[in-house]
């Protein structure tokens, strides 16, 4: 067996563990998750799981770290092109963040529960938010101020605007059992519902900015 094959096997095993761990953590939280269950779901021995990640805490941090990375990408990429209008940036943020939530519907509930159940362990997540949120908010406020000076929109607080976006995007998924009962057939087609929420949430935010 050559080194390339060995490396691929190691990566495949690690990925299988991470996928199983994500499902276990999201379903049961950190405290309720069992590494024996993760190993069984990944098709590896318990000893092999500990060989790769040493402790449950390290495995948890790796899973959470990957989610944080994807979340940052979904937000930061909206500011990648300097000539983008505020309208384009808002549309990108709403749509990409919603797509991220739709792909990880259990994540918002999981994060909230973890923050309240063990604030110390959730510091990894909170420190990341503290690090990158000001960058996004500053860029957003500058874009709002520039376009307001040109008479294109009202001046609003970017912090409140981003909170509005997050609230609109997350609620449909964090309250999914209630939403499904209340709205019935409207949520039956997940793709159609996501497309509808993109339009509705974007329109709601743009109305706040309109003169």
mmCIF file of C-alpha atoms in Angstrom:
data_model
loop_
_atom_site.group_PDB
_atom_site.id
_atom_site.type_symbol
_atom_site.label_atom_id
_atom_site.label_comp_id
_atom_site.label_asym_id
_atom_site.label_seq_id
_atom_site.Cartn_x
_atom_site.Cartn_y
_atom_site.Cartn_z
ATOM 1 C CA UNK A 1 0.000 0.000 0.000
ATOM 2 C CA UNK A 2 1.533 3.350 -1.048
ATOM 3 C CA UNK A 3 1.505 6.506 1.033
ATOM 4 C CA UNK A 4 -1.232 8.107 -1.070
ATOM 5 C CA UNK A 5 -3.600 5.219 -0.404
ATOM 6 C CA UNK A 6 -2.764 5.289 3.297
ATOM 7 C CA UNK A 7 -3.400 9.040 3.489
ATOM 8 C CA UNK A 8 -6.728 8.638 1.695
ATOM 9 C CA UNK A 9 -7.787 5.896 4.082
ATOM 10 C CA UNK A 10 -6.875 8.054 7.066
ATOM 11 C CA UNK A 11 -8.861 10.971 5.664
ATOM 12 C CA UNK A 12 -11.854 8.732 4.921
ATOM 13 C CA UNK A 13 -11.823 7.350 8.463
ATOM 14 C CA UNK A 14 -11.500 10.816 9.984
ATOM 15 C CA UNK A 15 -14.362 12.095 7.841
ATOM 16 C CA UNK A 16 -16.564 9.162 8.801
ATOM 17 C CA UNK A 17 -15.934 9.914 12.481
ATOM 18 C CA UNK A 18 -16.699 13.612 12.018
ATOM 19 C CA UNK A 19 -19.968 12.888 10.208
ATOM 20 C CA UNK A 20 -21.062 10.463 12.914
ATOM 21 C CA UNK A 21 -19.972 12.873 15.647
ATOM 22 C CA UNK A 22 -21.929 15.757 14.146
ATOM 23 C CA UNK A 23 -25.123 13.689 14.128
ATOM 24 C CA UNK A 24 -24.547 12.520 17.695
ATOM 25 C CA UNK A 25 -23.751 15.973 19.075
ATOM 26 C CA UNK A 26 -26.640 17.689 17.315
ATOM 27 C CA UNK A 27 -29.093 15.039 18.478
ATOM 28 C CA UNK A 28 -27.925 14.686 22.084
ATOM 29 C CA UNK A 29 -25.755 17.695 22.902
ATOM 30 C CA UNK A 30 -22.232 17.472 24.259
ATOM 31 C CA UNK A 31 -23.223 15.998 27.613
ATOM 32 C CA UNK A 32 -25.500 13.338 26.151
ATOM 33 C CA UNK A 33 -23.258 12.308 23.265
ATOM 34 C CA UNK A 34 -21.322 9.048 23.654
ATOM 35 C CA UNK A 35 -18.063 8.332 21.888
ATOM 36 C CA UNK A 36 -18.981 4.637 21.792
ATOM 37 C CA UNK A 37 -22.074 5.527 19.757
ATOM 38 C CA UNK A 38 -20.017 7.757 17.468
ATOM 39 C CA UNK A 39 -17.460 5.006 16.882
ATOM 40 C CA UNK A 40 -20.178 2.474 16.106
ATOM 41 C CA UNK A 41 -21.906 4.824 13.644
ATOM 42 C CA UNK A 42 -18.563 5.597 11.965
ATOM 43 C CA UNK A 43 -17.697 1.909 11.669
ATOM 44 C CA UNK A 44 -14.522 2.176 13.728
ATOM 45 C CA UNK A 45 -13.400 0.860 17.075
ATOM 46 C CA UNK A 46 -13.582 3.036 20.155
ATOM 47 C CA UNK A 47 -9.804 2.895 20.411
ATOM 48 C CA UNK A 48 -9.453 4.133 16.839
ATOM 49 C CA UNK A 49 -11.749 7.080 17.513
ATOM 50 C CA UNK A 50 -9.570 8.109 20.459
ATOM 51 C CA UNK A 51 -6.481 7.649 18.320
ATOM 52 C CA UNK A 52 -7.808 10.272 15.901
ATOM 53 C CA UNK A 53 -9.327 12.765 18.341
ATOM 54 C CA UNK A 54 -8.078 11.825 21.851
ATOM 55 C CA UNK A 55 -11.098 13.186 23.763
ATOM 56 C CA UNK A 56 -14.769 13.911 23.233
ATOM 57 C CA UNK A 57 -14.044 17.592 23.836
ATOM 58 C CA UNK A 58 -11.473 17.700 21.015
ATOM 59 C CA UNK A 59 -13.916 15.966 18.677
ATOM 60 C CA UNK A 60 -16.640 18.425 19.669
ATOM 61 C CA UNK A 61 -14.339 21.389 19.034
ATOM 62 C CA UNK A 62 -13.464 20.040 15.591
ATOM 63 C CA UNK A 63 -17.123 19.609 14.613
ATOM 64 C CA UNK A 64 -18.078 23.032 15.969
ATOM 65 C CA UNK A 65 -15.033 24.658 14.385
ATOM 66 C CA UNK A 66 -16.043 23.403 10.948
ATOM 67 C CA UNK A 67 -19.560 24.785 11.361
ATOM 68 C CA UNK A 68 -18.165 28.148 12.422
ATOM 69 C CA UNK A 69 -15.909 28.181 9.363
ATOM 70 C CA UNK A 70 -18.836 27.501 7.032
ATOM 71 C CA UNK A 71 -20.942 30.155 8.739
ATOM 72 C CA UNK A 72 -18.181 32.744 8.368
ATOM 73 C CA UNK A 73 -17.831 31.874 4.685
ATOM 74 C CA UNK A 74 -21.566 32.305 4.127
ATOM 75 C CA UNK A 75 -21.341 35.851 5.503
ATOM 76 C CA UNK A 76 -17.885 37.115 4.520
ATOM 77 C CA UNK A 77 -18.178 36.159 0.855
ATOM 78 C CA UNK A 78 -21.024 38.667 0.503
ATOM 79 C CA UNK A 79 -18.449 41.448 0.838
ATOM 80 C CA UNK A 80 -15.902 39.969 -1.565
ATOM 81 C CA UNK A 81 -16.559 42.357 -4.416
ATOM 82 C CA UNK A 82 -16.034 46.061 -3.726
ATOM 83 C CA UNK A 83 -18.463 47.360 -6.360
ATOM 84 C CA UNK A 84 -21.454 45.432 -5.026
ATOM 85 C CA UNK A 85 -24.485 47.507 -4.132
ATOM 86 C CA UNK A 86 -26.097 47.333 -0.709
ATOM 87 C CA UNK A 87 -29.035 45.562 -2.369
ATOM 88 C CA UNK A 88 -26.725 42.862 -3.768
ATOM 89 C CA UNK A 89 -24.956 42.433 -0.428
ATOM 90 C CA UNK A 90 -28.242 42.097 1.464
ATOM 91 C CA UNK A 91 -29.523 39.549 -1.038
ATOM 92 C CA UNK A 92 -26.303 37.510 -0.779
ATOM 93 C CA UNK A 93 -26.285 37.558 3.022
ATOM 94 C CA UNK A 94 -29.948 36.581 3.302
ATOM 95 C CA UNK A 95 -29.687 33.806 0.731
ATOM 96 C CA UNK A 96 -26.336 32.331 1.777
ATOM 97 C CA UNK A 97 -27.145 32.424 5.469
ATOM 98 C CA UNK A 98 -30.542 30.825 4.829
ATOM 99 C CA UNK A 99 -28.916 28.126 2.707
ATOM 100 C CA UNK A 100 -26.474 27.429 5.530
ATOM 101 C CA UNK A 101 -29.296 27.173 8.086
ATOM 102 C CA UNK A 102 -31.394 24.992 5.776
ATOM 103 C CA UNK A 103 -28.418 22.657 5.354
ATOM 104 C CA UNK A 104 -27.860 22.628 9.155
ATOM 105 C CA UNK A 105 -31.379 22.991 10.583
ATOM 106 C CA UNK A 106 -30.496 21.531 13.991
ATOM 107 C CA UNK A 107 -27.495 23.801 14.512
ATOM 108 C CA UNK A 108 -29.211 26.959 15.874
ATOM 109 C CA UNK A 109 -31.124 25.017 18.543
ATOM 110 C CA UNK A 110 -27.991 23.042 19.408
ATOM 111 C CA UNK A 111 -25.840 26.171 19.815
ATOM 112 C CA UNK A 112 -28.390 27.919 22.019
ATOM 113 C CA UNK A 113 -28.762 24.860 24.240
ATOM 114 C CA UNK A 114 -24.993 24.439 24.553
ATOM 115 C CA UNK A 115 -24.442 28.124 25.385
ATOM 116 C CA UNK A 116 -26.976 27.994 28.199
ATOM 117 C CA UNK A 117 -26.050 24.549 29.500
ATOM 118 C CA UNK A 118 -22.282 25.112 29.596
ATOM 119 C CA UNK A 119 -21.142 28.695 28.883
ATOM 120 C CA UNK A 120 -17.498 27.820 29.434
ATOM 121 C CA UNK A 121 -17.456 25.121 26.765
ATOM 122 C CA UNK A 122 -19.289 27.404 24.319
ATOM 123 C CA UNK A 123 -16.539 30.021 24.634
ATOM 124 C CA UNK A 124 -14.924 28.669 21.452
ATOM 125 C CA UNK A 125 -18.017 29.636 19.500
ATOM 126 C CA UNK A 126 -18.565 32.945 21.291
ATOM 127 C CA UNK A 127 -14.932 33.990 20.845
ATOM 128 C CA UNK A 128 -15.237 33.391 17.109
ATOM 129 C CA UNK A 129 -18.382 35.510 16.979
ATOM 130 C CA UNK A 130 -16.605 38.235 18.923
ATOM 131 C CA UNK A 131 -13.725 38.109 16.457
ATOM 132 C CA UNK A 132 -15.506 38.269 13.111
ATOM 133 C CA UNK A 133 -18.850 39.971 13.860
ATOM 134 C CA UNK A 134 -17.329 43.486 14.210
ATOM 135 C CA UNK A 135 -15.667 43.137 10.795
ATOM 136 C CA UNK A 136 -18.969 42.278 9.113
ATOM 137 C CA UNK A 137 -20.884 44.956 11.000
ATOM 138 C CA UNK A 138 -18.336 47.645 10.178
ATOM 139 C CA UNK A 139 -18.384 46.759 6.475
ATOM 140 C CA UNK A 140 -22.179 46.735 6.453
ATOM 141 C CA UNK A 141 -22.458 50.080 8.272
ATOM 142 C CA UNK A 142 -20.007 51.691 5.877
ATOM 143 C CA UNK A 143 -21.995 50.468 2.882
ATOM 144 C CA UNK A 144 -25.247 51.738 4.430
ATOM 145 C CA UNK A 145 -23.712 55.144 5.188
ATOM 146 C CA UNK A 146 -22.275 55.470 1.668
ATOM 147 C CA UNK A 147 -25.550 54.679 -0.045
ATOM 148 C CA UNK A 148 -27.542 56.843 2.362
ATOM 149 C CA UNK A 149 -25.243 59.767 1.498
ATOM 150 C CA UNK A 150 -26.150 59.180 -2.155
ATOM 151 C CA UNK A 151 -29.847 59.182 -1.340
ATOM 152 C CA UNK A 152 -30.290 55.491 -2.108
ATOM 153 C CA UNK A 153 -31.474 54.285 1.318
ATOM 154 C CA UNK A 154 -32.202 55.323 4.883
ATOM 155 C CA UNK A 155 -29.476 55.261 7.523
ATOM 156 C CA UNK A 156 -30.091 52.351 9.866
ATOM 157 C CA UNK A 157 -27.985 50.669 12.516
ATOM 158 C CA UNK A 158 -26.145 47.753 10.868
ATOM 159 C CA UNK A 159 -26.237 45.853 14.153
ATOM 160 C CA UNK A 160 -30.032 45.921 14.207
ATOM 161 C CA UNK A 161 -30.163 45.100 10.501
ATOM 162 C CA UNK A 162 -28.002 41.991 10.898
ATOM 163 C CA UNK A 163 -30.022 40.959 13.946
ATOM 164 C CA UNK A 164 -33.175 41.267 11.850
ATOM 165 C CA UNK A 165 -31.672 39.070 9.132
ATOM 166 C CA UNK A 166 -30.537 36.434 11.608
ATOM 167 C CA UNK A 167 -33.918 36.410 13.352
ATOM 168 C CA UNK A 168 -35.887 36.102 10.114
ATOM 169 C CA UNK A 169 -33.629 33.372 8.757
ATOM 170 C CA UNK A 170 -33.291 31.258 11.877
ATOM 171 C CA UNK A 171 -36.821 31.264 13.298
ATOM 172 C CA UNK A 172 -38.404 29.080 10.606
ATOM 173 C CA UNK A 173 -35.890 26.324 11.366
ATOM 174 C CA UNK A 174 -35.416 26.641 15.123
ATOM 175 C CA UNK A 175 -39.203 26.543 15.546
ATOM 176 C CA UNK A 176 -39.721 23.990 12.771
ATOM 177 C CA UNK A 177 -42.223 21.751 14.654
ATOM 178 C CA UNK A 178 -44.456 24.750 15.361
ATOM 179 C CA UNK A 179 -44.032 26.190 11.872
ATOM 180 C CA UNK A 180 -44.956 22.880 10.220
ATOM 181 C CA UNK A 181 -48.150 22.625 12.253
ATOM 182 C CA UNK A 182 -49.069 26.287 11.780
ATOM 183 C CA UNK A 183 -48.326 26.504 8.058
ATOM 184 C CA UNK A 184 -49.099 22.947 7.005
ATOM 185 C CA UNK A 185 -48.626 22.323 3.278
ATOM 186 C CA UNK A 186 -46.558 25.484 2.870
ATOM 187 C CA UNK A 187 -43.533 23.704 4.406
ATOM 188 C CA UNK A 188 -44.053 20.330 2.699
ATOM 189 C CA UNK A 189 -41.674 21.110 -0.169
ATOM 190 C CA UNK A 190 -38.399 22.069 1.539
ATOM 191 C CA UNK A 191 -36.823 23.608 -1.582
ATOM 192 C CA UNK A 192 -39.895 25.662 -2.417
ATOM 193 C CA UNK A 193 -40.185 26.826 1.191
ATOM 194 C CA UNK A 194 -36.513 27.869 1.237
ATOM 195 C CA UNK A 195 -36.951 29.838 -1.995
ATOM 196 C CA UNK A 196 -40.036 31.517 -0.545
ATOM 197 C CA UNK A 197 -38.233 32.473 2.672
ATOM 198 C CA UNK A 198 -35.355 33.948 0.651
ATOM 199 C CA UNK A 199 -37.755 36.252 -1.191
ATOM 200 C CA UNK A 200 -39.807 37.183 1.862
ATOM 201 C CA UNK A 201 -36.845 37.848 4.144
ATOM 202 C CA UNK A 202 -35.017 39.878 1.492
ATOM 203 C CA UNK A 203 -38.121 41.981 0.792
ATOM 204 C CA UNK A 204 -38.658 42.583 4.519
ATOM 205 C CA UNK A 205 -35.088 43.815 5.035
ATOM 206 C CA UNK A 206 -35.160 46.019 1.937
ATOM 207 C CA UNK A 207 -38.392 47.682 3.104
ATOM 208 C CA UNK A 208 -36.576 48.714 6.277
ATOM 209 C CA UNK A 209 -33.897 50.398 4.173
ATOM 210 C CA UNK A 210 -36.177 52.049 1.641
ATOM 211 C CA UNK A 211 -36.625 55.819 1.716
#
